[in-house]
């Protein structure tokens, strides 16, 4: 991409942002962000995961839900600042995929006393609670699990969440149990799979490893990384990197905004 | 019995055939004590509008402690009239009496027809315009009022009344001045106690049906209101008044209740717990707005509410706090308020925090405690200090461990492959066993088997927590095979 192309691209993005009425600072590299600590990922994200914004996570298959849950917890553990995080779980999610297990959270790096848990009966309730949580200023991160795709979290609903997150300045994570084709107003979208860990010297399990695919990014290019999590240091490190070039045709890759 | 029946000369103990002979069109219905009881409770609920201290006197009465309440209704007589009239409008015939003691009020309400006509003596009788006898016993006139009443008015059983009648004792005047010891010996201690209670020699308190609030504020409307906006506005207004009372006491409410008195007698009660002591009217309004939004049609205004009461059921110390100049931020009150809002909408039990428990059994090592009650304590969590490159406890735990089919190289070794939810997983890395024995000192049945936990990773990288139940060769003998379960998922 030449300098002229880059300038055109940035001008167009600015124009779109103005039409959408969205916060321009979100587009600027180095805006308020949560760095992951893994340089290649942060570079693509423009400094880190945008704060005051909504991000969507989904496992590529039900088997990899553990990895997606883990990634959300790791991000919440890094978001920190001593503020608690709110985890919203529909009743069905707990029976289907297990309830959050306190000692496991502490072991992964998010002390269980920092987590506030909310159980709701319907997905709509989860979205309402998420909006309240994002607006409240008192939470570092709000994570809502959604077991079914479609209806509940459509473009309008996610846009509400984005606005609420911008007011509150916290991080919002929508953790879908399966990948949804639905258009969404989220700033980034991640497809997550667990990856075989590098065994330790005795052949035991290595550090928690997973593959992250960034399939939507409003700030820049997409990418795919295999990452490791050090639960003692609470840091990510990238094992392998595959970053797509900043593509002028990116809208074709990201989900299309639905008309009407 | 209503006035019409009274005029016909019917009495309550009459046989149905006799009553039919006197009044052929008499409608008969089977006794339904359960429905009667429900009605009694509903009416008692309604009586709450006069005083928070309402006691049930089954099967057909209530006791209201109107100490300090009467003046709000224009005096005792006016209160009585109001109560009887309102009940009459709902189709209920009632008799009311006000006296210094429960016993005397009970007697006068039920046996008022035995009293001498008004103006005679010091007792005052007042017949109101709906024709219901209502008696106000002046202070100090207990004895004079009681004297002419029959013994049944003393709240004693019919057998005792009959026994007394055989001895020629028919009205209270006959027994009041008799020596107590023989009376007690012959008719029981209870009889003497009832006399003492009626005369106020022995204390008797009304046991309130509902917990008595610490403080309350109420608003009556000449015209019933039905709009949610109006109801919420009134709640905010009442919260202002209640807040002033609580502020003087240096307290805030932890448990609040709004009672909505519908014009047709039904009472809706909305209860609301809070995570931290609260007295800010705007917040109270917000919380009740959330609560009403969830209730929806359950809280049907019908023809409107003619009275609203906001009460603080449980309070806690709340000192004024200096707020920082930097504005809102990590204020603990904000978090408490968020918990309140979520709790108001979904129920406080659904908002929880995780607290460690002092046990090494994985499923009991943590408990979800309602967030408003959580103490935020830390304690030693067994197991997680193990040294490993990956976390040693899963992030998600199944409430019921899921059975799996496994293939292992040796019966007490780790699995080579296993099938979970119909999918075959090839195990590529294993850590374990981590042996967790059950708590024999707690479980006296002793039938809980030891578990060997394995952390496994399959070919695709998914990490899971499996266990084998029973020590092979000890707890599980051949030819039986130990059962395997999947207990949790790692990140």
XYZ file of C-alpha atoms in Angstrom, chain B residues 151 188 201 480:
4
model
C -69.197 -16.335 80.195
C -58.634 -24.996 84.938
C -54.333 -7.930 85.263
C -15.945 -54.857 37.708
